[in-house]
Coordinates of C-alpha atoms in Angstrom, one line a residue:
M1237 CA -81.2 174.5 90.3
A1238 CA -82.4 171.2 91.7
P1239 CA -80.3 168.1 91.0
R1240 CA -81.8 166.1 88.2
I1241 CA -82.6 162.4 88.8
L1242 CA -82.9 160.2 85.7
I1243 CA -85.5 157.5 85.9
T1244 CA -85.6 154.8 83.2
T1245 CA -87.6 152.1 85.1
D1246 CA -90.8 152.0 83.0
Y1247 CA -93.2 151.3 85.8
L1248 CA -92.1 154.5 87.7
H1249 CA -94.2 157.5 86.8
P1250 CA -94.7 161.2 87.7
G1251 CA -96.7 161.6 90.8
D1252 CA -96.1 158.1 92.3
A1253 CA -94.4 157.4 95.6
V1254 CA -90.9 157.5 94.2
D1255 CA -91.5 160.8 92.4
Q1256 CA -93.0 162.4 95.6
L1257 CA -90.1 161.2 97.7
L1258 CA -87.5 162.6 95.4
R1259 CA -89.3 165.9 95.2
E1260 CA -89.6 166.1 99.0
H1261 CA -85.8 166.0 99.1
G1262 CA -85.4 168.8 96.6
L1263 CA -84.6 166.6 93.6
E1264 CA -86.1 166.8 90.1
P1265 CA -87.1 163.5 88.5
V1266 CA -86.5 163.2 84.7
Y1267 CA -88.2 160.3 82.9
S1268 CA -86.8 158.4 80.0
P1269 CA -88.4 154.9 80.2
S1270 CA -86.4 152.0 79.0
R1271 CA -88.5 150.2 76.3
G1272 CA -85.8 148.6 74.1
P1273 CA -82.4 149.5 72.7
R1274 CA -81.5 153.2 72.5
T1275 CA -79.8 154.7 69.5
P1276 CA -76.1 155.5 69.9
E1277 CA -76.9 159.2 70.3
E1278 CA -79.5 158.5 73.0
R1279 CA -77.0 156.4 74.9
R1280 CA -74.2 159.0 74.7
S1281 CA -76.5 161.8 76.0
L1282 CA -78.5 159.8 78.5
F1283 CA -76.6 161.0 81.6
G1284 CA -76.0 164.6 80.4
G1285 CA -76.7 167.0 83.3
I1286 CA -77.9 164.1 85.5
S1287 CA -76.9 163.9 89.2
G1288 CA -78.4 160.5 90.0
A1289 CA -80.1 157.7 88.1
I1290 CA -82.7 155.0 88.9
L1291 CA -82.3 152.5 86.2
A1292 CA -84.0 149.5 84.7
S1293 CA -81.8 146.6 83.5
E1294 CA -80.6 148.4 80.4
P1295 CA -76.8 148.4 79.7
V1296 CA -74.6 151.2 81.1
T1297 CA -71.1 151.1 79.5
A1298 CA -67.9 153.0 80.1
D1299 CA -68.6 155.1 77.0
M1300 CA -72.0 156.2 78.3
L1301 CA -70.4 157.5 81.5
T1302 CA -67.7 159.5 79.7
G1303 CA -69.9 162.6 79.5
A1304 CA -71.6 162.1 82.9
A1305 CA -69.7 164.8 84.7
A1306 CA -72.5 165.5 87.3
L1307 CA -73.5 161.9 87.9
Q1308 CA -73.0 160.8 91.5
V1309 CA -75.0 157.6 91.8
I1310 CA -76.7 154.8 89.8
A1311 CA -79.3 152.8 91.6
R1312 CA -80.9 149.7 90.1
S1313 CA -84.6 149.3 90.8
G1314 CA -83.9 145.6 91.2
V1315 CA -81.3 143.1 92.3
G1316 CA -79.1 142.4 89.2
Y1317 CA -76.5 144.9 88.2
D1318 CA -74.6 142.8 85.5
S1319 CA -75.6 145.3 82.9
I1320 CA -73.7 148.2 84.6
D1321 CA -69.9 148.6 84.1
V1322 CA -69.4 149.0 87.9
R1323 CA -65.6 149.3 87.5
A1324 CA -65.9 152.2 85.0
A1325 CA -68.4 153.9 87.3
A1326 CA -66.2 153.5 90.3
A1327 CA -63.2 155.0 88.4
Q1328 CA -65.3 158.2 88.0
G1329 CA -66.4 158.2 91.6
I1330 CA -70.0 157.2 90.7
R1331 CA -71.6 155.0 93.3
V1332 CA -73.6 152.0 92.2
C1333 CA -76.3 150.4 94.3
N1334 CA -79.0 147.8 93.9
A1335 CA -82.2 146.8 95.8
P1336 CA -81.7 143.3 97.3
G1337 CA -84.4 141.7 99.3
T1338 CA -87.2 143.6 97.6
N1339 CA -88.5 140.9 95.2
H1340 CA -87.4 137.5 96.6
H1341 CA -91.0 136.4 97.4
S1342 CA -92.1 137.4 93.9
V1343 CA -89.2 135.4 92.4
A1344 CA -89.8 132.4 94.5
E1345 CA -93.5 132.3 93.7
L1346 CA -92.9 132.5 90.0
T1347 CA -90.2 129.8 90.2
I1348 CA -92.7 127.4 91.9
G1349 CA -95.4 128.4 89.4
L1350 CA -93.1 127.5 86.5
I1351 CA -92.2 124.2 88.2
I1352 CA -96.0 123.4 88.5
M1353 CA -96.6 124.4 84.9
A1354 CA -93.8 122.0 83.8
A1355 CA -94.8 119.2 86.1
R1356 CA -98.5 119.3 85.0
R1357 CA -97.8 120.3 81.4
L1358 CA -100.1 123.2 81.7
L1359 CA -98.9 125.2 78.7
E1360 CA -99.5 122.2 76.4
V1361 CA -102.9 121.4 78.0
T1362 CA -104.3 124.9 77.9
S1363 CA -103.2 125.3 74.3
A1364 CA -104.8 122.0 73.3
V1365 CA -108.1 122.9 75.0
R1366 CA -108.2 126.3 73.2
Q1367 CA -107.8 124.3 70.0
G1368 CA -110.8 122.1 70.8
R1369 CA -108.9 119.0 72.1
W1370 CA -109.2 117.5 75.6
P1371 CA -105.8 116.0 76.7
R1372 CA -105.7 113.7 79.7
E1373 CA -102.0 112.7 79.9
A1374 CA -100.7 112.3 83.4
G1375 CA -98.4 114.9 85.0
H1376 CA -96.3 114.6 88.1
E1377 CA -96.7 115.5 91.7
L1378 CA -94.1 117.8 93.3
H1379 CA -94.6 116.1 96.7
G1380 CA -91.8 113.6 97.1
S1381 CA -89.7 115.0 94.2
T1382 CA -86.3 116.7 94.6
L1383 CA -85.8 120.4 94.1
G1384 CA -82.2 121.4 93.5
I1385 CA -81.3 125.0 94.2
I1386 CA -78.1 126.7 93.2
G1387 CA -77.5 129.8 95.2
F1388 CA -79.0 130.6 98.6
G1389 CA -79.6 134.3 98.7
P1390 CA -83.0 135.7 99.4
S1391 CA -84.8 134.2 96.4
G1392 CA -83.1 130.9 96.8
R1393 CA -84.1 130.7 100.5
A1394 CA -87.7 131.7 99.7
T1395 CA -87.9 129.1 96.9
A1396 CA -86.5 126.5 99.3
S1397 CA -89.2 127.3 101.9
L1398 CA -92.0 126.9 99.3
G1399 CA -90.5 123.6 98.1
V1400 CA -90.3 122.2 101.6
A1401 CA -94.0 123.3 102.2
L1402 CA -94.9 121.3 99.1
G1403 CA -93.3 118.2 100.4
M1404 CA -90.2 118.3 98.2
T1405 CA -86.7 117.2 99.2
V1406 CA -84.6 120.3 98.8
L1407 CA -80.9 120.1 98.0
V1408 CA -78.9 123.3 98.0
S1409 CA -75.5 124.2 96.6
T1410 CA -74.1 127.4 98.0
A1411 CA -70.8 128.9 99.1
Y1412 CA -72.6 130.1 102.3
P1413 CA -74.6 127.2 103.8
D1414 CA -76.9 127.9 106.7
G1415 CA -76.1 125.3 109.4
D1416 CA -79.2 126.2 111.3
N1417 CA -81.5 125.4 108.4
Q1418 CA -82.6 121.7 109.0
A1419 CA -85.3 121.8 106.4
V1420 CA -82.9 121.5 103.4
R1421 CA -79.7 119.5 102.7
F1422 CA -76.6 121.4 101.7
T1423 CA -74.3 119.5 99.4
D1424 CA -71.9 120.0 96.5
L1425 CA -72.9 121.4 93.1
D1426 CA -72.4 118.1 91.2
T1427 CA -74.8 116.3 93.5
V1428 CA -77.5 118.9 93.2
I1429 CA -77.3 118.8 89.4
R1430 CA -77.3 115.0 89.3
D1431 CA -80.1 114.4 91.8
A1432 CA -82.6 117.2 91.1
D1433 CA -85.9 116.6 89.4
Y1434 CA -86.2 120.4 89.2
L1435 CA -83.0 122.4 89.1
S1436 CA -83.6 126.1 89.9
L1437 CA -80.9 128.8 89.5
H1438 CA -80.7 131.6 92.1
T1439 CA -77.1 132.6 91.9
R1440 CA -75.3 135.6 90.4
G1441 CA -74.3 135.8 86.8
G1442 CA -71.9 138.2 85.1
Q1443 CA -68.8 137.8 83.0
R1444 CA -66.6 136.8 85.8
A1445 CA -68.9 134.0 86.9
G1446 CA -69.1 132.6 83.3
T1447 CA -71.7 130.0 82.2
L1448 CA -72.9 127.8 84.9
I1449 CA -75.1 125.3 83.0
D1450 CA -73.2 124.1 79.9
A1451 CA -73.4 121.0 77.8
S1452 CA -71.5 118.8 80.3
R1453 CA -73.7 119.8 83.2
L1454 CA -76.9 119.3 81.2
Q1455 CA -75.6 115.9 80.4
A1456 CA -75.2 115.2 84.1
M1457 CA -78.9 115.9 84.8
K1458 CA -81.6 113.3 84.9
P1459 CA -83.3 112.7 81.6
S1460 CA -86.6 113.5 83.4
A1461 CA -85.3 116.7 84.9
V1462 CA -86.5 120.3 84.3
L1463 CA -84.2 123.3 84.4
I1464 CA -85.6 126.6 85.8
N1465 CA -83.8 129.9 85.5
T1466 CA -85.2 133.0 87.2
A1467 CA -81.7 134.5 88.0
R1468 CA -79.5 135.5 85.1
G1469 CA -79.6 134.7 81.4
S1470 CA -75.8 134.5 81.4
L1471 CA -75.9 131.4 83.6
V1472 CA -77.1 129.1 80.8
D1473 CA -75.6 128.1 77.5
E1474 CA -78.7 128.5 75.4
G1475 CA -77.3 126.7 72.4
A1476 CA -76.4 123.7 74.6
L1477 CA -79.8 123.8 76.3
A1478 CA -81.6 123.8 73.0
N1479 CA -79.6 120.7 71.9
A1480 CA -80.3 119.0 75.2
L1481 CA -84.1 119.7 74.9
N1482 CA -84.1 118.5 71.3
D1483 CA -82.1 115.4 72.0
G1484 CA -84.0 114.3 75.2
I1485 CA -81.0 114.8 77.5
I1486 CA -83.4 116.7 79.9
A1487 CA -87.2 116.8 79.8
G1488 CA -87.8 120.5 79.9
A1489 CA -86.8 124.0 80.9
A1490 CA -88.6 127.1 82.2
L1491 CA -86.7 130.4 81.6
D1492 CA -87.7 133.8 82.8
V1493 CA -84.3 135.3 81.9
L1494 CA -82.3 135.0 78.6
E1495 CA -78.9 135.9 77.3
S1496 CA -80.6 138.5 75.0
E1497 CA -84.0 140.0 75.7
P1498 CA -86.5 140.0 74.2
L1499 CA -86.0 136.5 72.8
P1500 CA -84.4 136.9 69.3
G1501 CA -86.3 135.6 66.4
D1502 CA -83.4 133.2 65.5
S1503 CA -83.0 131.8 69.0
P1504 CA -82.6 128.0 69.0
L1505 CA -85.1 128.0 71.9
R1506 CA -87.9 129.5 69.9
G1507 CA -90.6 127.0 69.0
L1508 CA -89.5 124.2 71.2
D1509 CA -92.5 122.4 72.9
N1510 CA -90.6 121.5 76.0
V1511 CA -89.5 125.0 77.1
L1512 CA -91.5 127.7 78.9
I1513 CA -90.3 131.2 78.4
T1514 CA -91.6 134.2 80.3
S1515 CA -90.6 137.8 79.7
H1516 CA -88.4 138.6 82.8
L1517 CA -91.4 138.7 85.1
A1518 CA -90.1 137.0 88.2
G1519 CA -89.7 140.2 90.2
Q1520 CA -92.5 142.1 88.5
T1521 CA -95.3 142.2 91.0
A1522 CA -96.9 145.4 92.2
E1523 CA -95.6 144.8 95.7
A1524 CA -92.0 144.1 94.6
R1525 CA -92.0 147.1 92.2
A1526 CA -93.1 149.4 95.0
R1527 CA -90.4 148.1 97.4
A1528 CA -87.6 148.2 94.7
G1529 CA -88.5 151.7 93.4
L1530 CA -88.4 153.2 96.9
A1531 CA -85.2 151.3 97.8
A1532 CA -83.5 152.8 94.7
A1533 CA -84.8 156.3 95.5
H1534 CA -83.5 156.1 99.0
A1535 CA -80.1 155.0 97.7
V1536 CA -80.0 158.1 95.4
I1537 CA -81.1 160.4 98.2
D1538 CA -78.4 159.0 100.5
V1539 CA -75.6 159.6 98.1
I1540 CA -76.8 163.0 97.0
E1541 CA -77.1 164.0 100.7
N1542 CA -73.6 162.6 101.5
R1543 CA -74.7 159.5 103.4
E1544 CA -73.5 155.9 102.8
P1545 CA -76.2 154.0 100.8
A1546 CA -77.7 150.8 102.2
H1547 CA -76.8 148.5 99.4
P1548 CA -73.7 149.5 97.4
V1549 CA -72.2 147.0 95.0
D1550 CA -69.1 149.0 94.1
R1551 CA -67.2 148.3 97.4

């Protein structure tokens, strides 16, 4: 009997390149698309009889892995793996992999797109035009402004390059500065937060990292600044951000990731005019999806065939 490979990523389908690749290696894809929270019973039985899994960003807890006797590998069809209990998986000998470097151009392009939308107030303007008005308030040029970037992995680097191309001064806070990169200025976290006109997050989240942007750091930003988060929802204290937006502590925010997704009905961010919220779309281009799906499939194949995967996160 062929090893069964669970696929929950909702844009992967029977007959596509990932499906064909798995079948070429003697594996049987099994589809259970992630389209919202599963029932407790669905969660308990998700990995039953499964040898490998290509997953969306849904949670994988220690309890879910208890009955996963055949499971050898979990591969995320994306970069983030905060939703997976990596320690519990490792304790059971289950490899955990991700797909870095597959969506950084997509993330960077959306980041700059959100910055442009905020700078030129495009959401407000297009909404007003649809309602029959014709607003002519001035926006702001990006040329000559300061882009602050926290984290300098692939998406941070790609965003920095686009910022430089637009004539922005780019300040970067990272534990791993690139001394050969003369186009940006590496400095400390407090300076980036204080001096940025647009502060963009590109660092890892997770419980161990804790909240990066809290009330005190929002207070340290310019009143005219805009916060952009295309990285992890856990990086931002959303209650503190809502207060800062309501009180004029910062001018605006653009968020592609949230603490809880979809945005809860009672979120303090809901209905605010100075926040743009998109539905976790930064890495969701056709090109990035194709790269990420194949990278995850190759990780599954490598582990099943007793090879070291390219991008393990469990070691």
